[in-house]
PDB file of C-alpha atoms and ligand atoms in Angstrom:
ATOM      1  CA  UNK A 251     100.766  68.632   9.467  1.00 67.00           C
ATOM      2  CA  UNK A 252     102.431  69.590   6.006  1.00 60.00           C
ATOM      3  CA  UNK A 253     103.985  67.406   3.928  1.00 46.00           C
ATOM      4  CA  UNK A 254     106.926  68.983   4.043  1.00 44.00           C
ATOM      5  CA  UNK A 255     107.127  68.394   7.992  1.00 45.00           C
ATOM      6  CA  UNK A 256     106.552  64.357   7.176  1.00 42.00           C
ATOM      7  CA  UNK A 257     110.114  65.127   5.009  1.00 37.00           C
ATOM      8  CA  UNK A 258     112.029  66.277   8.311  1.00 41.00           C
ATOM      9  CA  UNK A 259     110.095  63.507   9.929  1.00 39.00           C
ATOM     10  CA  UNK A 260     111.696  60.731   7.714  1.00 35.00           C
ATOM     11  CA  UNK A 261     115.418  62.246   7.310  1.00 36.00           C
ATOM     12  CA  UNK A 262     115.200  62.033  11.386  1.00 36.00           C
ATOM     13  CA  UNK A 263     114.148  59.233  11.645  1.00 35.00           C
ATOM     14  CA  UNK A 264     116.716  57.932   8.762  1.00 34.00           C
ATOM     15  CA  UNK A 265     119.319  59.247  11.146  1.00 34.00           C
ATOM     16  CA  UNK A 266     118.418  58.524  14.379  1.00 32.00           C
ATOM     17  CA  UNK A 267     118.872  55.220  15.397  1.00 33.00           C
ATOM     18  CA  UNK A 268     116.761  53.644  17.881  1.00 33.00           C
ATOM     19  CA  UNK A 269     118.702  54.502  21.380  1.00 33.00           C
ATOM     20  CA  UNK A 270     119.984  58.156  20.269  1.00 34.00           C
ATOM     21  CA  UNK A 271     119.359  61.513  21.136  1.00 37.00           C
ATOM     22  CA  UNK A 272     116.137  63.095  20.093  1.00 36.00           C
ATOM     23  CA  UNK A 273     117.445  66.539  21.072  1.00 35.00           C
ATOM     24  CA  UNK A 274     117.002  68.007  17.732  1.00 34.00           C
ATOM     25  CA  UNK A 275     112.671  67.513  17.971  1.00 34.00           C
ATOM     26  CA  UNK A 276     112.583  69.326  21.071  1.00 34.00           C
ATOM     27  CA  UNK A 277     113.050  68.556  24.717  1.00 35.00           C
ATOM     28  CA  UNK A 278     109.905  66.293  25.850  1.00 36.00           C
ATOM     29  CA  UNK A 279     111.841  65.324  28.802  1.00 35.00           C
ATOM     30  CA  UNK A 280     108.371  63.504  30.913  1.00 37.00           C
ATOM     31  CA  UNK A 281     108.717  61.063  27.842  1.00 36.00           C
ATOM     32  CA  UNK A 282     112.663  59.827  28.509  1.00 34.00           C
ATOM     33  CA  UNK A 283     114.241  61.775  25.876  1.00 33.00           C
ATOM     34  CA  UNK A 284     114.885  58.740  23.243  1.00 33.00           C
ATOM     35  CA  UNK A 285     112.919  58.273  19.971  1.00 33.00           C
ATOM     36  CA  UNK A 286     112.065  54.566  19.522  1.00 32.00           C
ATOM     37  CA  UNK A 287     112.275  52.238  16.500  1.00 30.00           C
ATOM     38  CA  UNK A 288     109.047  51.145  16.745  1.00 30.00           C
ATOM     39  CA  UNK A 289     107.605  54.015  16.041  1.00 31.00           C
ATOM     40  CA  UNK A 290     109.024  54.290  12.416  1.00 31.00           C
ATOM     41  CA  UNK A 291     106.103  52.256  10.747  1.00 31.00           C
ATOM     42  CA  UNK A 292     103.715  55.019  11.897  1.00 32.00           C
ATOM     43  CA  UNK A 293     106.005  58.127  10.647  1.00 32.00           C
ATOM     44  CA  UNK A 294     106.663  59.274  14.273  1.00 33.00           C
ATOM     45  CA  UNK A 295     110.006  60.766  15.539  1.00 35.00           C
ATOM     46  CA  UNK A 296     109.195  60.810  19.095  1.00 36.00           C
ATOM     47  CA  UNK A 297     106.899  59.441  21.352  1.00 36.00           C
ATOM     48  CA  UNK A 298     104.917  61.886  21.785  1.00 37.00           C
ATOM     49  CA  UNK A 299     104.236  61.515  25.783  1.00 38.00           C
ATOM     50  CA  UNK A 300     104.757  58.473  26.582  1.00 37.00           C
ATOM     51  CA  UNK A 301     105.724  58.217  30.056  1.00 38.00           C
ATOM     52  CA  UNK A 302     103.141  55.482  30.673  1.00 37.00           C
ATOM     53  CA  UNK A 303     104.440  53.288  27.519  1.00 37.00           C
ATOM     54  CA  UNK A 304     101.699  51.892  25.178  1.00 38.00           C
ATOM     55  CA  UNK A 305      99.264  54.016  23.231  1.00 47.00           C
ATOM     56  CA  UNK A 306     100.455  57.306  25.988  1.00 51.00           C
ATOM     57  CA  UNK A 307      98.171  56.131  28.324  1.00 55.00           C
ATOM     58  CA  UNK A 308     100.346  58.193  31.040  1.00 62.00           C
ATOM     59  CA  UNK A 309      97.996  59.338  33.949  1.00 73.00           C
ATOM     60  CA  UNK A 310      96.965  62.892  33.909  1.00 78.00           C
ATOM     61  CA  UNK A 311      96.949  64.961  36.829  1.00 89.00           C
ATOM     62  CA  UNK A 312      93.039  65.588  37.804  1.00 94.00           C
ATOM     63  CA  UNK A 313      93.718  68.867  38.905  1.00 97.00           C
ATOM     64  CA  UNK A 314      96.795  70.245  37.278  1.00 97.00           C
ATOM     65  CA  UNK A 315      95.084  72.725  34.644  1.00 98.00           C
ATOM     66  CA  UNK A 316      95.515  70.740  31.253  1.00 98.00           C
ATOM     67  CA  UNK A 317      93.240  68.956  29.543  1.00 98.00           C
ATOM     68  CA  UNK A 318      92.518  64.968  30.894  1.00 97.00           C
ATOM     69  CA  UNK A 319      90.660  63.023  28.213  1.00 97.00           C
ATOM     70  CA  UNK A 320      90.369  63.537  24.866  1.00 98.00           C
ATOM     71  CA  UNK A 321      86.083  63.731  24.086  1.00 98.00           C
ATOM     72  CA  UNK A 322      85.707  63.069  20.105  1.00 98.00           C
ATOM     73  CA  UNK A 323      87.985  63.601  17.320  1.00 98.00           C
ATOM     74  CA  UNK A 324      87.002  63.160  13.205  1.00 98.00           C
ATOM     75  CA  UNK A 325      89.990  62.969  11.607  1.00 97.00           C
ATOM     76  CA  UNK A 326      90.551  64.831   7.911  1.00 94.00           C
ATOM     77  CA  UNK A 327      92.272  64.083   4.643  1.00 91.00           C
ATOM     78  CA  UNK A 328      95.459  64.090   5.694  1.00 89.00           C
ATOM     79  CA  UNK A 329      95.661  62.926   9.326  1.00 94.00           C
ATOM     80  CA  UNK A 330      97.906  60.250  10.413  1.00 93.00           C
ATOM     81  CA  UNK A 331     100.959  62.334  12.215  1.00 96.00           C
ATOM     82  CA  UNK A 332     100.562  61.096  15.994  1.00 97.00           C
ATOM     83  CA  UNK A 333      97.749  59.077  16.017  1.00 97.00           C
ATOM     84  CA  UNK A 334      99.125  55.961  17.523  1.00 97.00           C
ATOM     85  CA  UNK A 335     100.298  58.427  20.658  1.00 97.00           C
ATOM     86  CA  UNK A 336      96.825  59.617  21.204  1.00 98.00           C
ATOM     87  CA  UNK A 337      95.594  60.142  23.705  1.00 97.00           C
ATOM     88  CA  UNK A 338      98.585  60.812  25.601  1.00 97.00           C
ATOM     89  CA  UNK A 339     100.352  63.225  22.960  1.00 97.00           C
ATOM     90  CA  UNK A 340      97.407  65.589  23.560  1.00 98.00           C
ATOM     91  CA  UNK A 341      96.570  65.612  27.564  1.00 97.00           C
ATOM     92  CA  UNK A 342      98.954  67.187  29.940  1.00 97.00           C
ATOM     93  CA  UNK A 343     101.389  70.250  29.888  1.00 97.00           C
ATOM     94  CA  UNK A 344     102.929  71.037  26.145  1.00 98.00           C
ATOM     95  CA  UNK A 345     106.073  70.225  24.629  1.00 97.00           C
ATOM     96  CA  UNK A 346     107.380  72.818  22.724  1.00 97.00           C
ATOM     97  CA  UNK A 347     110.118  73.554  20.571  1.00 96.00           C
ATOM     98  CA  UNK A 348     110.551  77.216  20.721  1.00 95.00           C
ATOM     99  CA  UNK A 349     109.971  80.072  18.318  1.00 95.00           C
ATOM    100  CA  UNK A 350     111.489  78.871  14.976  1.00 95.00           C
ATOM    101  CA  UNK A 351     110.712  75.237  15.216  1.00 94.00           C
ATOM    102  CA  UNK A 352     107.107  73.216  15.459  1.00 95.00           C
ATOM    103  CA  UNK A 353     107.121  70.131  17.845  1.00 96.00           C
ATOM    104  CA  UNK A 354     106.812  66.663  16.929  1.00 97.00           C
ATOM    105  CA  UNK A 355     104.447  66.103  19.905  1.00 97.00           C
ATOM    106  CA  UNK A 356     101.677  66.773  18.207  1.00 98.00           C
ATOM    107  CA  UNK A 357      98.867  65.031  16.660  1.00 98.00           C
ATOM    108  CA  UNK A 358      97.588  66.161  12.916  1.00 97.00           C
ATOM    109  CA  UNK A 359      93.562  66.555  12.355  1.00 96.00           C
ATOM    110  CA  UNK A 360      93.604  66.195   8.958  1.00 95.00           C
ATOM    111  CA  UNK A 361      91.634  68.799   6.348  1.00 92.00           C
ATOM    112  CA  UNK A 362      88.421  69.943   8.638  1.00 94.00           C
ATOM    113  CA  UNK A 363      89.157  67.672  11.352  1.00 96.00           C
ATOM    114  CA  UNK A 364      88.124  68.305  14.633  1.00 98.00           C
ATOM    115  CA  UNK A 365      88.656  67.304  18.216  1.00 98.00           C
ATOM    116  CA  UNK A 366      86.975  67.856  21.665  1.00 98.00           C
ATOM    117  CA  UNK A 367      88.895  68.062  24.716  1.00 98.00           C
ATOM    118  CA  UNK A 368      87.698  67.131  28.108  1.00 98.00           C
ATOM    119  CA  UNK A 369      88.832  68.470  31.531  1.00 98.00           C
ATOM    120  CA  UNK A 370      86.916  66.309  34.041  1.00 97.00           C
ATOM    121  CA  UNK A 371      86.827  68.101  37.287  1.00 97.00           C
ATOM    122  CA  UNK A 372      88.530  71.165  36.053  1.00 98.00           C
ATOM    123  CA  UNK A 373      85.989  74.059  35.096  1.00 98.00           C
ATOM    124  CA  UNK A 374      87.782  76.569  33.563  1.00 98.00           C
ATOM    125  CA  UNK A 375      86.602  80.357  34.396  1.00 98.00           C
ATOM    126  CA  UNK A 376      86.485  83.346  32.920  1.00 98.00           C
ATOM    127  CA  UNK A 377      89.109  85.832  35.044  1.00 98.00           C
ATOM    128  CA  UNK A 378      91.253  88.646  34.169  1.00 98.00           C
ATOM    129  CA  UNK A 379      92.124  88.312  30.612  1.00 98.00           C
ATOM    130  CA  UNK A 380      92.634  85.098  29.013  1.00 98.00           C
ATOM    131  CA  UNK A 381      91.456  81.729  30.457  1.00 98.00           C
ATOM    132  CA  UNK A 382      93.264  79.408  28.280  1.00 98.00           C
ATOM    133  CA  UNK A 383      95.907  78.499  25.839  1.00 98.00           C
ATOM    134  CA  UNK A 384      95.763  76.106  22.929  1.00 98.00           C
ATOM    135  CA  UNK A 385      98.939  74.851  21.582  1.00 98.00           C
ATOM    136  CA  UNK A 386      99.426  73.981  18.206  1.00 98.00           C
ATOM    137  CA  UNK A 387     103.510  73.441  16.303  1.00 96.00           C
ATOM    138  CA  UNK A 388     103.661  76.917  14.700  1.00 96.00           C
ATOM    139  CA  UNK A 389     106.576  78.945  14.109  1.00 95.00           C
ATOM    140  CA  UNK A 390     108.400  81.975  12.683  1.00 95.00           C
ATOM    141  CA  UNK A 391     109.778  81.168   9.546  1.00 89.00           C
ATOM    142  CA  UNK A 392     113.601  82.432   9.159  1.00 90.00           C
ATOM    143  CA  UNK A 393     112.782  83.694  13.026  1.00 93.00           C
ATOM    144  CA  UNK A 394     110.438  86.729  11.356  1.00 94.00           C
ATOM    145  CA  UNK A 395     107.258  87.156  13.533  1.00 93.00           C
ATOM    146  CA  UNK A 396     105.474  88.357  10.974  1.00 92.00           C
ATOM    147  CA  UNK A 397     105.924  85.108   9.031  1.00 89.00           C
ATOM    148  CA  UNK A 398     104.544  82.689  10.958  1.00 92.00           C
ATOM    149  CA  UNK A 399     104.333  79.131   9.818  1.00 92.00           C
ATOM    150  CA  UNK A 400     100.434  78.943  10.515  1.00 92.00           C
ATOM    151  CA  UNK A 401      98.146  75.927  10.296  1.00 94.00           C
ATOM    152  CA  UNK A 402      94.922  77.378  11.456  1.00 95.00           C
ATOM    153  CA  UNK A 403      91.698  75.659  13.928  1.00 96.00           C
ATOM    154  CA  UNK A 404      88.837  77.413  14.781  1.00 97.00           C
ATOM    155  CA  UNK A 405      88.172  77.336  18.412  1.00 98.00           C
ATOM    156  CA  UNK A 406      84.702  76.447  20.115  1.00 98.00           C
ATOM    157  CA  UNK A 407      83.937  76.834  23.992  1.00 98.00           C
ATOM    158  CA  UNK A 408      81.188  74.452  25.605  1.00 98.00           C
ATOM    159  CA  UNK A 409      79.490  74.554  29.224  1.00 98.00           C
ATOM    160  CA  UNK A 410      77.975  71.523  28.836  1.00 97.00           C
ATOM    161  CA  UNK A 411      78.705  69.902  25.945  1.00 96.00           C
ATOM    162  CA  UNK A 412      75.864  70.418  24.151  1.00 97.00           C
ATOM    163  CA  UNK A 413      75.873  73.862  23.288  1.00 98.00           C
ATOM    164  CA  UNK A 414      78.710  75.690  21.553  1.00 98.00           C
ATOM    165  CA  UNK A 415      80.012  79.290  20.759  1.00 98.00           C
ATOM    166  CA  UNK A 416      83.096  79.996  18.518  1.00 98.00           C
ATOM    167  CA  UNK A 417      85.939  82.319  18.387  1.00 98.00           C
ATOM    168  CA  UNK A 418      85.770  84.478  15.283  1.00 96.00           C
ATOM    169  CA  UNK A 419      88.279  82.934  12.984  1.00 95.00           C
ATOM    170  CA  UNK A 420      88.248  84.702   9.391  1.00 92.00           C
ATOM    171  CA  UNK A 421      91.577  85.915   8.872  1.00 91.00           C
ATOM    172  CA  UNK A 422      92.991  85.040   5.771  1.00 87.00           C
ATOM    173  CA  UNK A 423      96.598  85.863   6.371  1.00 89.00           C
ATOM    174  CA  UNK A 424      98.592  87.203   9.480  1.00 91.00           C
ATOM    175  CA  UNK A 425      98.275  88.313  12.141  1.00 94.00           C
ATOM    176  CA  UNK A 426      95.419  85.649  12.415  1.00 94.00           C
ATOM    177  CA  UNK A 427      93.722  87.243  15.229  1.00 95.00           C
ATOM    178  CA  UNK A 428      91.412  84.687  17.186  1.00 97.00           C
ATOM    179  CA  UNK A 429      92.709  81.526  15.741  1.00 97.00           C
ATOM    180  CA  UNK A 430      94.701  78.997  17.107  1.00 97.00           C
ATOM    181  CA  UNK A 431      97.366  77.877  15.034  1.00 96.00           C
ATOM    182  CA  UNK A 432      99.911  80.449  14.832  1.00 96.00           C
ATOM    183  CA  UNK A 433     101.991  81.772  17.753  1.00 97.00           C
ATOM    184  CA  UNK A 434     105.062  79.320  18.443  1.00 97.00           C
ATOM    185  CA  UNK A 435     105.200  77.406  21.628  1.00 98.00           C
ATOM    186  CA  UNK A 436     107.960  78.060  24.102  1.00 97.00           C
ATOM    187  CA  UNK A 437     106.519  76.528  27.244  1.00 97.00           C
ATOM    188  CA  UNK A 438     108.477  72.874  26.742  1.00 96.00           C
ATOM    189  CA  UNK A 439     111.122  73.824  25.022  1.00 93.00           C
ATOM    190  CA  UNK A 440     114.253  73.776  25.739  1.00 89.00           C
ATOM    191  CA  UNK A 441     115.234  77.673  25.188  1.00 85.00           C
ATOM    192  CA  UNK A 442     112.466  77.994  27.761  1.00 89.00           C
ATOM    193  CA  UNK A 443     111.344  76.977  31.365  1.00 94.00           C
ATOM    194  CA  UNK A 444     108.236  79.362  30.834  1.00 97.00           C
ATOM    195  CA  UNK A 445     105.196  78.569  33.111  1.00 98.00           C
ATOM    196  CA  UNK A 446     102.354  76.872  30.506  1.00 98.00           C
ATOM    197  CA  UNK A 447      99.498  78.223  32.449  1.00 98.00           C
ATOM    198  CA  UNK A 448     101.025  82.021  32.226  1.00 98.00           C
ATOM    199  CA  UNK A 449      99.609  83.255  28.337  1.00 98.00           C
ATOM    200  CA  UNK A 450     102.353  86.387  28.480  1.00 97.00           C
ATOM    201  CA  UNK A 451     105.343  83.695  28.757  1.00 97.00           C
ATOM    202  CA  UNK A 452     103.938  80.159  27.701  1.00 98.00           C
ATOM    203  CA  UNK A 453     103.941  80.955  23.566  1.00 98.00           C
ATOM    204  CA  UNK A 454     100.621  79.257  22.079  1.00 98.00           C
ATOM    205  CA  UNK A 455      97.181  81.195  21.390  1.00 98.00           C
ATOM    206  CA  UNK A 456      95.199  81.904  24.171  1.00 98.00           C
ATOM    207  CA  UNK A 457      91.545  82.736  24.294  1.00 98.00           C
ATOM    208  CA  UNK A 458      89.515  85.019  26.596  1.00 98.00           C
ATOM    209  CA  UNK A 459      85.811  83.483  27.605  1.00 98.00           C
ATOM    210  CA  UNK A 460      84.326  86.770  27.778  1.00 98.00           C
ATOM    211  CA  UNK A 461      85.125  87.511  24.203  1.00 98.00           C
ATOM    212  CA  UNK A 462      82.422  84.585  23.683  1.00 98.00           C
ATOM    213  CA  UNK A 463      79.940  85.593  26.538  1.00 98.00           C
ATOM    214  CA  UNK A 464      80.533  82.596  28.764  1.00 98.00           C
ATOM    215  CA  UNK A 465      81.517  82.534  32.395  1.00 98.00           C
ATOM    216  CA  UNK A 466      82.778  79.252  32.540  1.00 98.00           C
ATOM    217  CA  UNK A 467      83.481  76.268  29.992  1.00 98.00           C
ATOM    218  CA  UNK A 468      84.047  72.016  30.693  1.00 98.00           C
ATOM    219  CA  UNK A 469      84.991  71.112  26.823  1.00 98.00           C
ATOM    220  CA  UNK A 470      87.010  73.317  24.551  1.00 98.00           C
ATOM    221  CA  UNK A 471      86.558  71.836  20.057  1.00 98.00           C
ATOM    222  CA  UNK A 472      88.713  72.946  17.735  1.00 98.00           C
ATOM    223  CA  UNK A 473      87.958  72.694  14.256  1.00 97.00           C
ATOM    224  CA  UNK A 474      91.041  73.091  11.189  1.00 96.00           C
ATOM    225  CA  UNK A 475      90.251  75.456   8.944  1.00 93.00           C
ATOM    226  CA  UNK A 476      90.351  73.628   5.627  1.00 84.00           C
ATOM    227  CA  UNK A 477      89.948  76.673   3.717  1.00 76.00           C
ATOM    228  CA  UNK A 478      93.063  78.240   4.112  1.00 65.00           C
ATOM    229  CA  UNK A 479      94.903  78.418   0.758  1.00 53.00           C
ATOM    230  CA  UNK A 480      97.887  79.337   0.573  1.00 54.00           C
ATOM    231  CA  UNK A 481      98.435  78.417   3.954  1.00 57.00           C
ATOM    232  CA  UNK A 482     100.094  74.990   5.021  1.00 59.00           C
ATOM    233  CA  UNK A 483      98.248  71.780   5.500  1.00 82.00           C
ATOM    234  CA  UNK A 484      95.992  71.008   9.266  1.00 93.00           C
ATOM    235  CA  UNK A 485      95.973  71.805  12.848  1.00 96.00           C
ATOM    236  CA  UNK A 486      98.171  69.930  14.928  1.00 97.00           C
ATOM    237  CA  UNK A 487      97.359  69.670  18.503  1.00 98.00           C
ATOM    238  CA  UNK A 488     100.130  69.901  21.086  1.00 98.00           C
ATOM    239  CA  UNK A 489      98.161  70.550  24.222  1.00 98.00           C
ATOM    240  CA  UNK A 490      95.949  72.869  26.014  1.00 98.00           C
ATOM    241  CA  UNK A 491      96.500  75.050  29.341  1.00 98.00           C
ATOM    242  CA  UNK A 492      94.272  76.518  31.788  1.00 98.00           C
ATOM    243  CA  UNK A 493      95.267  79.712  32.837  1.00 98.00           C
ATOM    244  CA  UNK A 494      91.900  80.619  35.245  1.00 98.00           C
ATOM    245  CA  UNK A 495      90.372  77.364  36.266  1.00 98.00           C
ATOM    246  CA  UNK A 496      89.030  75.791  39.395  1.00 98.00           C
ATOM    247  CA  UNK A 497      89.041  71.952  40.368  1.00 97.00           C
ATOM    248  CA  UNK A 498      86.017  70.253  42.105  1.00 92.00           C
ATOM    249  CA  UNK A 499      87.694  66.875  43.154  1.00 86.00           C
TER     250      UNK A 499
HETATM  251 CA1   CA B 135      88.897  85.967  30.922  1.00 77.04          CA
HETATM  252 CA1   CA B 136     101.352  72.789  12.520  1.00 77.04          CA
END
């Protein structure tokens, strides 16, 4: 999250009064539509998903192909944007806000952060092209594709937990090839009803497991890239989508 995004943060929040419309932040219709108050003190416009109320706590669906619990995170310099929605803001189905703005539902990892998503029953597999999508709050700057707005994570695949491979991530400016970070998110928005498991519709960055070498994968890291100068501040996660996955319970 860039500074300049805490900015639009605070003018929304200077003038939207608890009760309004939160229609300009995107659609996040699961979480009522209405930007609370209360959420001022922590620099939040929305809430994030907070169907369930306090903390997002809102059940995920076991089997629904997104992740369910969030594993570790190690916050960076920086952090702060979303953390009192976790882990809500980052399980279930996106929320975002189209092609030439980044979602508020989102939290920040901070310089070199990193978190570690969970899927609990859900094993995701490797089929025909990709296998999943991460979701971050890029976007095209003045609408140009070739400008996007990118805050970069490495991505890291895990069978078990315990041992890791990465997705080459060494770009230094666009197109940012295996990164996540920099394609905007449609699935969620409102100038979409795009499917968030389908990677040619859904926006996002998705990520092939054979590229890696691995079959199948229970934990997916990601890991901001703090050595992107030039670039804007830290990953902010949105959400993550299976697109090949199968469910044991
Ligand atoms: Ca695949
Ligand atoms: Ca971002």
């Amino acid at each position: 999250m860039h500074s300049i995004r805490w900015v639009v943060a605070v003018s929304f929040l200077v003038a939207c009064v608890p009760g309004c419309s939160d229609d300009t932040v995107g659609p996040d219709d699961d979480a009522g539509g209405e930007a609370e108050g209360g959420h001022a003190e922590g620099g939040q416009a929305q809430g994030g998903d907070s169907e369930g109320g306090a903390g997002g706590q809102a059940p995920v669906d076991p089997c629904a192909g997104f992740a369910t619990e969030v594993v570790d995170v190690q916050y960076g310099p920086d952090a702060g944007f979303g953390q009192r929605d976790m882990p809500g803001i980052v399980l279930g189905p996106p929320h975002g806000a189209g092609e030439t703005t980044g979602s508020f539902d989102v939290v920040a990892l901070g310089n070199g952060g990193t978190i570690t998503m969970g899927f609990g029953d859900q094993v995701i597999s490797d089929g025909e092209g990709p296998d999943f999508i991460v979701f971050e709050n890029a976007f095209y700057a003045g609408g140009d594709p070739d400008s996007p707005f990118a805050e970069l994570g490495t991505v890291e695949v895990s069978a078990d937990g315990e041992s890791w491979v990465a997705f080459a991530c060494k770009a230094t400016e666009a197109p940012y090839g295996s990164c996540a970070g920099w394609h905007p998110v449609l699935a969620g928005s409102e100038e979409s009803d795009a499917d968030p498991h389908d990677p040619a519709a859904a926006g996002g960055d998705a990520f092939d497991l054979a590229d890696v070498g691995l079959t199948e994968a229970r934990f997916v890291r990601i890991v901001d890239r703090p050595d992107t100068t030039g670039l804007a501040g830290s990953f902010d996660l949105d959400a993550i989508a299976l697109v090949h996955w199968t469910c044991t319970r």
